[in-house]
Short mmCIF file of C-alpha atoms in Angstrom, two decimals:
data_model
loop_
_atom_site.label_atom_id
_atom_site.label_comp_id
_atom_site.label_asym_id
_atom_site.label_seq_id
_atom_site.Cartn_x
_atom_site.Cartn_y
_atom_site.Cartn_z
CA MET A 1 20.72 67.23 51.36
CA SER A 2 18.35 68.39 54.08
CA ALA A 3 15.33 70.52 53.26
CA ALA A 4 12.71 72.49 55.16
CA LEU A 5 9.04 73.19 54.65
CA ILE A 6 8.24 76.60 56.13
CA PHE A 7 4.51 77.02 56.75
CA VAL A 8 3.26 80.58 56.32
CA CYS A 9 0.28 82.31 57.90
CA SER A 10 1.56 85.26 59.95
CA ASN A 11 2.30 88.59 58.26
CA ASP A 12 5.21 89.21 60.64
CA VAL A 13 8.54 88.49 58.93
CA GLY A 14 10.44 88.07 62.21
CA PRO A 15 9.45 84.44 62.92
CA TYR A 16 10.41 83.36 59.41
CA LEU A 17 13.75 85.17 59.57
CA ASN A 18 14.56 83.31 62.78
CA ALA A 19 13.52 79.91 61.46
CA LEU A 20 15.45 80.40 58.22
CA ALA A 21 18.57 81.66 59.99
CA TYR A 22 18.53 78.86 62.57
CA LEU A 23 18.01 76.05 60.05
CA SER A 24 20.65 77.48 57.74
CA ASP A 25 23.19 78.01 60.51
CA LYS A 26 22.68 74.87 62.60
CA HIS A 27 21.58 72.34 59.98
CA ASN A 28 23.20 73.76 56.85
CA ILE A 29 19.88 73.88 55.01
CA SER A 30 19.66 75.87 51.81
CA ASP A 31 16.61 74.17 50.27
CA PHE A 32 13.57 75.98 51.65
CA LYS A 33 9.98 75.73 50.49
CA PHE A 34 7.24 78.03 51.79
CA VAL A 35 3.88 76.32 52.24
CA PHE A 36 0.62 78.29 52.15
CA VAL A 37 -2.37 76.34 53.49
CA THR A 38 -5.79 77.03 51.99
CA GLY A 39 -9.25 76.22 53.30
CA ALA A 40 -8.20 76.49 56.94
CA MET A 41 -10.65 79.30 57.86
CA ILE A 42 -7.65 81.46 58.76
CA GLU A 43 -6.61 84.14 56.31
CA GLY A 44 -2.90 84.45 55.69
CA PRO A 45 -0.68 86.35 53.26
CA GLN A 46 -0.40 85.63 49.55
CA THR A 47 2.55 83.74 48.08
CA SER A 48 4.11 87.08 47.15
CA PHE A 49 4.86 87.43 50.87
CA VAL A 50 8.00 85.40 50.21
CA GLU A 51 9.34 88.45 48.39
CA THR A 52 8.84 90.44 51.59
CA ILE A 53 10.91 87.87 53.49
CA VAL A 54 13.67 88.02 50.88
CA LEU A 55 13.65 91.81 50.98
CA ALA A 56 13.98 91.75 54.78
CA LEU A 57 17.00 89.44 54.47
CA GLU A 58 18.59 91.74 51.91
CA ASP A 59 17.95 94.75 54.14
CA LEU A 60 19.61 92.98 57.07
CA ALA A 61 22.58 92.15 54.87
CA SER A 62 22.94 95.86 54.18
CA GLY A 63 22.49 96.86 57.83
CA THR A 64 18.83 97.85 58.05
CA TYR A 65 15.78 96.26 59.64
CA GLU A 66 12.24 97.61 59.69
CA LYS A 67 13.48 100.84 58.10
CA ARG A 68 16.07 101.40 60.83
CA CYS A 69 19.84 101.19 60.70
CA VAL A 70 21.09 98.29 62.82
CA GLU A 71 24.54 97.09 63.78
CA ILE A 72 25.37 93.80 62.06
CA ASP A 73 28.82 92.28 61.78
CA ALA A 74 30.24 91.25 58.42
CA ARG A 75 29.84 87.51 59.02
CA THR A 76 26.16 87.83 59.92
CA ALA A 77 25.54 90.17 57.00
CA GLY A 78 27.07 87.57 54.71
CA GLN A 79 24.81 84.85 56.09
CA TYR A 80 21.72 86.98 55.51
CA ALA A 81 22.89 87.75 51.97
CA THR A 82 23.43 84.05 51.26
CA LEU A 83 19.97 83.19 52.56
CA ALA A 84 18.38 85.85 50.37
CA ALA A 85 20.31 84.66 47.31
CA ASN A 86 19.28 81.03 47.91
CA LEU A 87 15.61 81.95 48.15
CA LYS A 88 15.73 84.14 45.05
CA SER A 89 17.42 81.42 43.01
CA ASN A 90 14.80 78.79 43.88
CA SER A 91 12.02 78.92 41.30
CA ARG A 92 9.98 76.33 43.25
CA SER A 93 10.09 78.03 46.63
CA THR A 94 6.32 78.16 47.22
CA GLU A 95 3.54 75.59 47.50
CA VAL A 96 -0.17 76.24 47.94
CA VAL A 97 -2.01 73.24 49.39
CA SER A 98 -5.14 72.39 51.31
CA LEU A 99 -4.93 70.35 54.49
CA ASP A 100 -6.30 67.37 52.56
CA GLU A 101 -3.43 67.67 50.08
CA LEU A 102 -0.76 68.03 52.76
CA PRO A 103 0.04 64.28 53.01
CA ASP A 104 0.73 64.23 49.27
CA LEU A 105 3.07 67.22 49.57
CA LEU A 106 4.93 65.56 52.44
CA ALA A 107 5.25 62.32 50.49
CA LYS A 108 6.56 64.21 47.48
CA GLN A 109 9.13 66.04 49.59
CA VAL A 110 10.25 62.82 51.27
CA ALA A 111 10.81 61.27 47.85
CA GLU A 112 13.18 64.13 47.07
CA THR A 113 15.06 64.48 50.36
CA GLY A 114 14.30 61.50 52.62
CA ARG A 115 12.19 61.55 55.77
CA ALA A 116 15.08 61.98 58.21
CA LYS A 117 16.36 65.05 56.37
CA LEU A 118 13.06 66.92 56.22
CA PHE A 119 12.30 69.70 58.70
CA VAL A 120 8.68 70.83 58.98
CA ASP A 121 8.61 74.32 60.47
CA VAL A 122 5.36 75.87 61.73
CA THR A 123 6.78 78.93 63.49
CA GLY A 124 4.50 81.25 61.53
CA LEU A 125 1.23 79.41 62.22
CA PRO A 126 -1.41 80.21 64.86
CA LYS A 127 -1.94 77.48 67.46
CA ILE A 128 -5.07 75.89 66.01
CA LEU A 129 -3.66 75.65 62.47
CA MET A 130 -0.34 74.54 63.92
CA ALA A 131 -2.17 71.71 65.70
CA ARG A 132 -3.91 70.60 62.52
CA VAL A 133 -0.66 70.50 60.57
CA LEU A 134 1.02 68.71 63.46
CA LEU A 135 -1.73 66.08 63.50
CA VAL A 136 -1.24 65.34 59.80
CA CYS A 137 2.53 65.17 60.24
CA LEU A 138 2.37 62.90 63.29
CA VAL A 139 0.24 60.42 61.35
CA GLY A 140 2.88 60.44 58.62
CA GLY A 141 5.76 60.10 61.06
CA PHE A 142 7.23 63.58 60.53
CA HIS A 143 8.86 65.79 63.14
CA VAL A 144 7.46 69.31 63.41
CA TYR A 145 9.38 72.25 64.87
CA ALA A 146 8.86 75.89 65.78
CA PHE A 147 11.28 78.64 66.73
CA GLU A 148 10.29 79.86 70.19
CA LEU A 149 11.57 82.99 71.91
CA ARG A 150 12.00 82.80 75.66
CA HIS A 151 11.28 86.50 76.00
CA ARG A 152 8.99 89.05 74.42
CA VAL A 153 10.10 90.79 71.26
CA ASP A 154 11.71 94.14 72.05
CA ARG A 155 9.48 96.46 70.02
CA GLU A 156 11.93 99.33 70.38
CA PHE A 157 14.87 97.24 69.17
CA PRO A 158 13.29 94.29 67.28
CA GLU A 159 16.64 93.31 65.76
CA ARG A 160 17.69 92.08 69.19
CA SER A 161 15.10 89.31 68.88
CA LEU A 162 16.62 87.92 65.69
CA TYR A 163 18.50 84.63 65.79
CA PHE A 164 22.01 85.91 65.09
CA ALA A 165 21.67 88.67 67.71
CA MET A 166 20.46 86.47 70.56
CA PRO A 167 22.67 84.72 73.11
CA PRO A 168 22.42 80.95 73.67
CA GLY A 169 19.42 80.10 75.80
CA ALA A 170 17.29 82.98 74.56
CA PHE A 171 15.34 80.70 72.24
CA ASP A 172 14.40 77.09 71.66
CA TYR A 173 13.62 74.97 68.61
CA PRO A 174 11.78 71.97 70.04
CA PRO A 175 9.85 69.18 68.35
CA LEU A 176 6.25 70.19 68.96
CA ALA A 177 5.08 66.71 69.88
CA ARG A 178 6.25 67.55 73.42
CA ASP A 179 4.53 70.97 73.55
CA LEU A 180 1.58 70.67 75.97
CA ALA A 181 -0.41 73.57 74.50
CA VAL A 182 -0.19 72.21 70.97
CA HIS A 183 -0.79 68.68 72.24
CA ASN A 184 -4.05 69.82 73.83
CA SER A 185 -5.06 71.60 70.62
CA VAL A 186 -4.50 68.39 68.69
CA ARG A 187 -6.76 66.53 71.11
CA GLN A 188 -9.52 69.07 70.51
CA LEU A 189 -9.45 68.17 66.83
CA ILE A 190 -10.20 64.51 67.55
CA ASN A 191 -13.92 63.81 67.40
CA VAL A 192 -14.78 62.11 70.69
CA ARG A 193 -18.31 61.41 69.50
CA ARG A 194 -16.92 59.46 66.57
CA VAL A 195 -14.83 57.35 68.95
CA LEU A 196 -17.90 56.63 71.08
CA TRP A 197 -20.02 55.84 68.01
CA ILE A 198 -17.46 53.36 66.69
CA THR A 199 -17.18 51.80 70.15
CA ALA A 200 -20.96 51.41 70.33
CA MET A 201 -21.11 49.76 66.91
CA VAL A 202 -18.27 47.36 67.74
CA SER A 203 -19.91 46.53 71.05
CA LEU A 204 -23.25 45.89 69.33
CA VAL A 205 -21.61 43.49 66.90
CA GLY A 206 -19.93 41.77 69.84
CA VAL A 207 -23.22 41.39 71.69
CA VAL A 208 -24.90 39.91 68.61
CA CYS A 209 -22.04 37.44 68.15
CA PHE A 210 -22.17 36.56 71.84
CA ALA A 211 -25.93 35.92 71.67
CA THR A 212 -25.44 33.77 68.59
CA LEU A 213 -22.83 31.67 70.38
CA LEU A 214 -25.20 31.13 73.30
CA LEU A 215 -27.97 30.01 70.97
CA ILE A 216 -25.62 27.56 69.27
CA ASP A 217 -24.22 26.09 72.46
CA SER A 218 -25.89 27.49 75.58
CA SER A 219 -24.54 24.68 77.74
CA ASN A 220 -20.90 25.62 77.20
CA THR A 221 -20.09 27.72 80.28
CA VAL A 222 -16.49 28.41 79.29
CA LEU A 223 -17.58 29.75 75.92
CA ALA A 224 -20.14 32.00 77.57
CA VAL A 225 -17.64 33.41 80.06
CA VAL A 226 -15.03 34.08 77.36
CA GLY A 227 -17.58 35.81 75.15
CA LEU A 228 -18.88 37.96 77.99
CA ALA A 229 -15.35 38.94 79.05
CA ALA A 230 -14.43 39.89 75.48
CA ASN A 231 -17.44 42.18 75.22
CA ILE A 232 -16.74 43.85 78.56
CA ILE A 233 -13.11 44.44 77.60
CA GLY A 234 -14.14 45.87 74.24
CA ILE A 235 -16.64 48.29 75.75
CA ALA A 236 -14.27 49.34 78.53
CA SER A 237 -11.35 49.96 76.17
CA GLY A 238 -13.52 52.12 73.93
CA ALA A 239 -14.75 54.16 76.87
CA LEU A 240 -11.22 54.62 78.20
CA GLN A 241 -10.01 55.72 74.78
CA ALA A 242 -12.73 58.35 74.60
CA LEU A 243 -11.96 59.60 78.11
CA ALA A 244 -8.24 59.77 77.36
CA THR A 245 -8.94 61.68 74.16
CA ARG A 246 -11.06 64.21 76.02
CA SER A 247 -8.95 64.70 79.13
CA GLY A 248 -5.40 64.50 77.76
CA PRO A 249 -2.29 63.29 79.64
#
């Protein structure tokens, strides 16, 4: 059975309602876990916020949203009610982890569901935190997604920006590895100085080894040329890696 990790940081229930509805409708997911990241220098809601999400789903099932009566057909109301019931019945629906503990959480979830059946949703995260979570997930080989509206939320009629009310093409749910803005944010998290420092150390070791080879057999021209070429390639590759990290694609 597929499962989804829903990362929480925003206090706006709309993004979570859309992610939950989409994953439930298109991928038949009923196993949701809300992940609250600590130590990220960005303050988010408490775990009790899940109750707010459930309450919003129950309100939609009864025909209200943000304290307003809204028109919802019986089928959609039933889907909202089912989502709310699934979340309420799950006693392990929340996880509080630090970024350092995130790989362990992902490994634990994979052991339960399998890597191919796990959706990591970061719809409710700000860009910089989204990039940090994405970086951890990319290293672990996980796909990360976010529900993206192709228009601004209608503040007068916010229910029109909910998944079940939108026409096809009004939203997207892409893997974020292809998102340029997030990709650039990930690059900013990579320490270019560390890359340069490692390159310098490797190059220094190479130079020492090269000098040692010359002392041992200074008359061997082929050996000298090969050693020199290896050092040049090593230094150049390190510099190119640092430049690529800084400039992006």
